[in-house]
Amino acid sequence: KNEVEQSPQNLTAQEGEFITINCSYSVGISALHWLQQHPGGGIVSLFMLSSGKKKHGRLIATINIQEKHSSLHITASHPRDSAVYICAVSGFGNEKLTFGTGTRLTIIP
Amino acid sequence: NAGVTQTPKFQVLKTGQSMTLQCAQDMNHEYMSWYRQDPGMGLRLIHYSVGAGITDQGEVPNGYNVSRSTTEDFPLRLLSAAPSQTSVYFCASSYYHENAGTTYEQYFGPGTRLTVT
């Protein structure tokens, strides 16, 4: 079973700061997902990637397959970015996802 | 597109009662899954399906049943509710690549908050 670890568990930052959330996993994967969950809200997919880097607005996701590590970056953070960010991975020939426990991000105005 | 819908949003059950959580999607996704989310733990897979008529167990299937008679619907049945089943339940769907055995971007429903007393 793939072990997925996220760090930090909690992160508080000032508006405008550059944010980095990390995800590491123990076994090779076919894809990694980054998800966002607002307080009391549903879960939204931000990225799905299997190599390199993806960018959407102020969000950037990178993955290093050799090091079994991914990062989610937020540039020019804003209070509306406050949410729990969840990393999930799927193995080769395995449709099931394994989830990390999430990083709770709070952006202070 | 409504996406993934779940009903009810909230439910309180007494120990021993049974109920069905409904999940439907209108994106013609082959893969559907049920998760539970508990404080301090990641989402855990209960049951999943890669197409109509096909279901399989996930990580925590005990006490739950599923069926998939159509592509659109994937109901989750609690057979005899227990306080340990108090949780938030999410249904999700995605496209599925049968040959590679992989799924794609996940679409989640809004969740059902279940309390068992």
mmCIF file of C-alpha atoms in Angstrom:
data_model
loop_
_atom_site.group_PDB
_atom_site.id
_atom_site.type_symbol
_atom_site.label_atom_id
_atom_site.label_comp_id
_atom_site.label_asym_id
_atom_site.label_seq_id
_atom_site.Cartn_x
_atom_site.Cartn_y
_atom_site.Cartn_z
ATOM 1 C CA LYS A 1 0.000 0.000 0.000
ATOM 2 C CA ASN A 2 1.285 3.426 -0.879
ATOM 3 C CA GLU A 3 1.970 5.688 2.074
ATOM 4 C CA VAL A 4 1.232 9.347 1.347
ATOM 5 C CA GLU A 5 2.603 12.017 3.654
ATOM 6 C CA GLN A 6 1.946 15.723 3.475
ATOM 7 C CA SER A 7 3.786 18.566 5.145
ATOM 8 C CA PRO A 8 3.166 20.766 6.878
ATOM 9 C CA GLN A 9 -0.072 19.651 8.514
ATOM 10 C CA ASN A 10 -1.000 23.262 9.250
ATOM 11 C CA LEU A 11 0.262 26.465 7.682
ATOM 12 C CA THR A 12 -0.621 30.064 8.512
ATOM 13 C CA ALA A 13 0.704 32.859 6.342
ATOM 14 C CA GLN A 14 0.127 36.521 5.574
ATOM 15 C CA GLU A 15 -1.709 37.595 2.453
ATOM 16 C CA GLY A 16 0.685 37.894 -0.462
ATOM 17 C CA GLU A 17 3.163 35.272 0.719
ATOM 18 C CA PHE A 18 4.433 32.444 -1.469
ATOM 19 C CA ILE A 19 3.096 29.124 -0.205
ATOM 20 C CA THR A 20 4.573 25.643 -0.622
ATOM 21 C CA ILE A 21 2.844 22.411 0.401
ATOM 22 C CA ASN A 22 4.673 19.127 0.054
ATOM 23 C CA CYS A 23 3.592 15.571 -0.657
ATOM 24 C CA SER A 24 5.744 12.454 -0.630
ATOM 25 C CA TYR A 25 4.770 8.876 -1.370
ATOM 26 C CA SER A 26 6.445 5.529 -0.883
ATOM 27 C CA VAL A 27 5.714 3.519 -4.039
ATOM 28 C CA GLY A 28 5.861 4.438 -7.738
ATOM 29 C CA ILE A 29 2.662 5.917 -9.106
ATOM 30 C CA SER A 30 0.843 6.488 -12.360
ATOM 31 C CA ALA A 31 -0.596 9.856 -11.313
ATOM 32 C CA LEU A 32 -0.772 12.325 -8.454
ATOM 33 C CA HIS A 33 -3.755 14.528 -7.668
ATOM 34 C CA TRP A 34 -3.984 17.779 -5.758
ATOM 35 C CA LEU A 35 -7.408 18.567 -4.316
ATOM 36 C CA GLN A 36 -8.844 21.557 -2.433
ATOM 37 C CA GLN A 37 -11.480 21.461 0.284
ATOM 38 C CA HIS A 38 -12.907 24.686 1.722
ATOM 39 C CA PRO A 39 -14.237 24.644 5.297
ATOM 40 C CA GLY A 40 -17.571 22.839 5.363
ATOM 41 C CA GLY A 41 -17.381 22.485 1.621
ATOM 42 C CA GLY A 42 -16.929 19.933 -1.069
ATOM 43 C CA ILE A 43 -13.723 18.713 -2.662
ATOM 44 C CA VAL A 44 -12.444 20.127 -5.937
ATOM 45 C CA SER A 45 -9.709 18.724 -8.149
ATOM 46 C CA LEU A 46 -6.915 21.229 -8.789
ATOM 47 C CA PHE A 47 -4.374 19.170 -10.701
ATOM 48 C CA MET A 48 -3.659 15.704 -11.933
ATOM 49 C CA LEU A 49 -0.074 15.124 -13.026
ATOM 50 C CA SER A 50 2.278 12.294 -13.770
ATOM 51 C CA SER A 51 5.428 14.263 -14.622
ATOM 52 C CA GLY A 52 6.866 17.774 -14.757
ATOM 53 C CA LYS A 53 4.839 20.805 -13.847
ATOM 54 C CA LYS A 54 1.364 22.264 -14.317
ATOM 55 C CA LYS A 55 0.133 25.799 -13.757
ATOM 56 C CA HIS A 56 -3.351 27.197 -13.325
ATOM 57 C CA GLY A 57 -3.617 30.852 -12.396
ATOM 58 C CA ARG A 58 -1.649 31.393 -9.175
ATOM 59 C CA LEU A 59 -1.323 27.677 -8.508
ATOM 60 C CA ILE A 60 1.633 25.584 -9.644
ATOM 61 C CA ALA A 61 2.083 21.843 -9.112
ATOM 62 C CA THR A 62 5.347 20.008 -9.665
ATOM 63 C CA ILE A 63 6.305 16.379 -9.379
ATOM 64 C CA ASN A 64 9.659 14.605 -9.157
ATOM 65 C CA ILE A 65 9.089 10.961 -10.011
ATOM 66 C CA GLN A 66 12.575 9.817 -9.012
ATOM 67 C CA GLU A 67 12.309 11.405 -5.571
ATOM 68 C CA LYS A 68 8.630 10.409 -5.159
ATOM 69 C CA HIS A 69 7.750 13.951 -4.219
ATOM 70 C CA SER A 70 5.335 16.647 -5.336
ATOM 71 C CA SER A 71 4.845 20.266 -4.335
ATOM 72 C CA LEU A 72 1.902 22.608 -4.634
ATOM 73 C CA HIS A 73 2.815 26.301 -4.772
ATOM 74 C CA ILE A 74 0.516 29.288 -4.414
ATOM 75 C CA THR A 75 1.840 32.669 -5.515
ATOM 76 C CA ALA A 76 0.483 35.953 -4.121
ATOM 77 C CA SER A 77 -1.666 34.100 -1.592
ATOM 78 C CA HIS A 78 -5.103 35.466 -0.758
ATOM 79 C CA PRO A 79 -7.530 34.786 2.132
ATOM 80 C CA ARG A 80 -9.807 32.916 -0.293
ATOM 81 C CA ASP A 81 -6.982 30.354 -0.685
ATOM 82 C CA SER A 82 -7.640 29.290 2.919
ATOM 83 C CA ALA A 83 -8.628 25.641 2.656
ATOM 84 C CA VAL A 84 -7.392 22.112 3.193
ATOM 85 C CA TYR A 85 -5.157 20.885 0.367
ATOM 86 C CA ILE A 86 -5.118 17.143 -0.181
ATOM 87 C CA CYS A 87 -2.642 15.026 -2.113
ATOM 88 C CA ALA A 88 -3.705 11.655 -3.556
ATOM 89 C CA VAL A 89 -1.895 9.052 -5.667
ATOM 90 C CA SER A 90 -2.866 6.152 -7.890
ATOM 91 C CA GLY A 91 -0.614 3.204 -8.667
ATOM 92 C CA PHE A 92 0.148 1.553 -11.989
ATOM 93 C CA GLY A 93 -2.790 -0.541 -13.142
ATOM 94 C CA ASN A 94 -4.615 0.507 -9.996
ATOM 95 C CA GLU A 95 -7.607 2.762 -10.301
ATOM 96 C CA LYS A 96 -7.882 3.311 -6.555
ATOM 97 C CA LEU A 97 -6.541 6.476 -4.935
ATOM 98 C CA THR A 98 -4.627 6.722 -1.680
ATOM 99 C CA PHE A 99 -4.973 10.041 0.112
ATOM 100 C CA GLY A 100 -2.786 12.094 2.391
ATOM 101 C CA THR A 101 -4.314 13.595 5.525
ATOM 102 C CA GLY A 102 -4.261 17.119 4.104
ATOM 103 C CA THR A 103 -2.612 20.474 4.830
ATOM 104 C CA ARG A 104 -4.765 23.135 6.440
ATOM 105 C CA LEU A 105 -3.806 26.527 5.000
ATOM 106 C CA THR A 106 -4.923 29.801 6.585
ATOM 107 C CA ILE A 107 -4.127 33.103 4.881
ATOM 108 C CA ILE A 108 -4.430 36.146 7.131
ATOM 109 C CA PRO A 109 -5.372 39.472 5.515
ATOM 110 C CA ASN B 1 -24.273 19.416 -16.192
ATOM 111 C CA ALA B 2 -25.179 18.894 -12.543
ATOM 112 C CA GLY B 3 -21.903 16.998 -12.012
ATOM 113 C CA VAL B 4 -22.004 14.644 -9.021
ATOM 114 C CA THR B 5 -25.014 14.958 -6.750
ATOM 115 C CA GLN B 6 -25.510 13.380 -3.333
ATOM 116 C CA THR B 7 -28.558 13.131 -1.107
ATOM 117 C CA PRO B 8 -29.240 13.710 1.675
ATOM 118 C CA LYS B 9 -26.859 16.475 2.830
ATOM 119 C CA PHE B 10 -27.392 15.625 6.504
ATOM 120 C CA GLN B 11 -28.771 12.556 8.250
ATOM 121 C CA VAL B 12 -29.136 11.401 11.838
ATOM 122 C CA LEU B 13 -29.697 7.703 12.447
ATOM 123 C CA LYS B 14 -30.185 5.599 15.522
ATOM 124 C CA THR B 15 -27.951 2.576 16.049
ATOM 125 C CA GLY B 16 -29.287 -0.380 14.087
ATOM 126 C CA GLN B 17 -31.226 1.625 11.508
ATOM 127 C CA SER B 18 -30.487 1.206 7.833
ATOM 128 C CA MET B 19 -30.422 3.805 5.096
ATOM 129 C CA THR B 20 -29.211 4.490 1.574
ATOM 130 C CA LEU B 21 -27.013 7.391 0.552
ATOM 131 C CA GLN B 22 -27.700 8.367 -3.022
ATOM 132 C CA CYS B 23 -25.072 9.375 -5.583
ATOM 133 C CA ALA B 24 -25.631 10.260 -9.222
ATOM 134 C CA GLN B 25 -23.477 11.721 -11.995
ATOM 135 C CA ASP B 26 -24.388 12.984 -15.438
ATOM 136 C CA MET B 27 -20.928 12.954 -17.048
ATOM 137 C CA ASN B 28 -21.068 9.339 -18.292
ATOM 138 C CA HIS B 29 -18.135 8.419 -16.067
ATOM 139 C CA GLU B 30 -17.303 4.751 -15.791
ATOM 140 C CA TYR B 31 -15.572 4.965 -12.399
ATOM 141 C CA MET B 32 -17.520 5.820 -9.256
ATOM 142 C CA SER B 33 -16.424 5.543 -5.663
ATOM 143 C CA TRP B 34 -17.492 6.160 -2.096
ATOM 144 C CA TYR B 35 -15.195 7.594 0.585
ATOM 145 C CA ARG B 36 -15.561 8.451 4.203
ATOM 146 C CA GLN B 37 -13.734 11.373 5.778
ATOM 147 C CA ASP B 38 -12.955 11.368 9.482
ATOM 148 C CA PRO B 39 -11.034 13.999 11.477
ATOM 149 C CA GLY B 40 -7.268 13.514 11.329
ATOM 150 C CA MET B 41 -7.501 10.815 8.673
ATOM 151 C CA GLY B 42 -7.293 10.964 4.911
ATOM 152 C CA LEU B 43 -10.221 10.035 2.748
ATOM 153 C CA ARG B 44 -10.715 6.283 2.890
ATOM 154 C CA LEU B 45 -12.215 4.242 0.089
ATOM 155 C CA ILE B 46 -15.309 2.228 1.010
ATOM 156 C CA HIS B 47 -16.421 0.712 -2.304
ATOM 157 C CA TYR B 48 -15.872 1.488 -5.939
ATOM 158 C CA SER B 49 -17.146 0.556 -9.389
ATOM 159 C CA VAL B 50 -15.531 0.626 -12.825
ATOM 160 C CA GLY B 51 -18.804 0.252 -14.689
ATOM 161 C CA ALA B 52 -22.427 -0.830 -14.476
ATOM 162 C CA GLY B 53 -22.709 -4.265 -12.893
ATOM 163 C CA ILE B 54 -19.161 -4.168 -11.489
ATOM 164 C CA THR B 55 -18.341 -3.272 -7.901
ATOM 165 C CA ASP B 56 -15.443 -3.996 -5.579
ATOM 166 C CA GLN B 57 -14.394 -3.365 -2.013
ATOM 167 C CA GLY B 58 -12.088 -0.618 -0.914
ATOM 168 C CA GLU B 59 -10.159 -0.125 2.296
ATOM 169 C CA VAL B 60 -13.084 0.017 4.762
ATOM 170 C CA PRO B 61 -16.064 -1.906 3.273
ATOM 171 C CA ASN B 62 -17.488 -3.532 6.405
ATOM 172 C CA GLY B 63 -21.041 -2.457 7.203
ATOM 173 C CA TYR B 64 -21.669 -1.024 3.731
ATOM 174 C CA ASN B 65 -23.167 -2.391 0.507
ATOM 175 C CA VAL B 66 -23.209 -0.964 -2.996
ATOM 176 C CA SER B 67 -24.705 -1.790 -6.361
ATOM 177 C CA ARG B 68 -24.297 -0.248 -9.814
ATOM 178 C CA SER B 69 -27.249 -1.009 -12.035
ATOM 179 C CA THR B 70 -26.757 2.051 -14.259
ATOM 180 C CA THR B 71 -23.782 4.184 -15.270
ATOM 181 C CA GLU B 72 -25.327 7.211 -13.545
ATOM 182 C CA ASP B 73 -26.183 5.909 -10.073
ATOM 183 C CA PHE B 74 -24.091 4.404 -7.297
ATOM 184 C CA PRO B 75 -26.021 4.153 -4.009
ATOM 185 C CA LEU B 76 -24.330 3.275 -0.716
ATOM 186 C CA ARG B 77 -26.338 1.254 1.789
ATOM 187 C CA LEU B 78 -25.694 1.169 5.505
ATOM 188 C CA LEU B 79 -27.051 -2.164 6.654
ATOM 189 C CA SER B 80 -27.234 -1.615 10.413
ATOM 190 C CA ALA B 81 -25.849 1.753 11.437
ATOM 191 C CA ALA B 82 -23.247 1.960 14.207
ATOM 192 C CA PRO B 83 -21.772 5.016 15.959
ATOM 193 C CA SER B 84 -18.421 4.191 14.274
ATOM 194 C CA GLN B 85 -20.068 5.059 10.966
ATOM 195 C CA THR B 86 -20.534 8.668 12.011
ATOM 196 C CA SER B 87 -18.602 10.475 9.309
ATOM 197 C CA VAL B 88 -18.803 12.634 6.222
ATOM 198 C CA TYR B 89 -19.353 10.566 3.082
ATOM 199 C CA PHE B 90 -18.216 11.648 -0.356
ATOM 200 C CA CYS B 91 -19.074 10.123 -3.687
ATOM 201 C CA ALA B 92 -16.717 10.720 -6.618
ATOM 202 C CA SER B 93 -16.594 9.849 -10.298
ATOM 203 C CA SER B 94 -14.093 9.972 -13.142
ATOM 204 C CA TYR B 95 -13.353 8.565 -16.563
ATOM 205 C CA TYR B 96 -11.664 5.178 -16.495
ATOM 206 C CA HIS B 97 -9.094 3.738 -18.896
ATOM 207 C CA GLU B 98 -9.919 0.033 -18.806
ATOM 208 C CA ASN B 99 -6.753 -1.231 -20.507
ATOM 209 C CA ALA B 100 -4.412 0.786 -18.304
ATOM 210 C CA GLY B 101 -6.557 0.371 -15.197
ATOM 211 C CA THR B 102 -6.284 4.046 -14.390
ATOM 212 C CA THR B 103 -8.655 6.854 -13.570
ATOM 213 C CA TYR B 104 -8.466 10.538 -14.400
ATOM 214 C CA GLU B 105 -9.567 13.833 -12.839
ATOM 215 C CA GLN B 106 -11.859 13.145 -9.901
ATOM 216 C CA TYR B 107 -15.217 14.895 -9.519
ATOM 217 C CA PHE B 108 -16.625 14.887 -5.993
ATOM 218 C CA GLY B 109 -20.154 15.303 -4.740
ATOM 219 C CA PRO B 110 -20.946 17.832 -1.965
ATOM 220 C CA GLY B 111 -20.899 15.188 0.774
ATOM 221 C CA THR B 112 -23.352 13.711 3.268
ATOM 222 C CA ARG B 113 -22.812 14.344 6.965
ATOM 223 C CA LEU B 114 -24.054 11.295 8.854
ATOM 224 C CA THR B 115 -24.436 11.042 12.612
ATOM 225 C CA VAL B 116 -25.291 7.738 14.270
ATOM 226 C CA THR B 117 -26.477 7.960 17.875
#
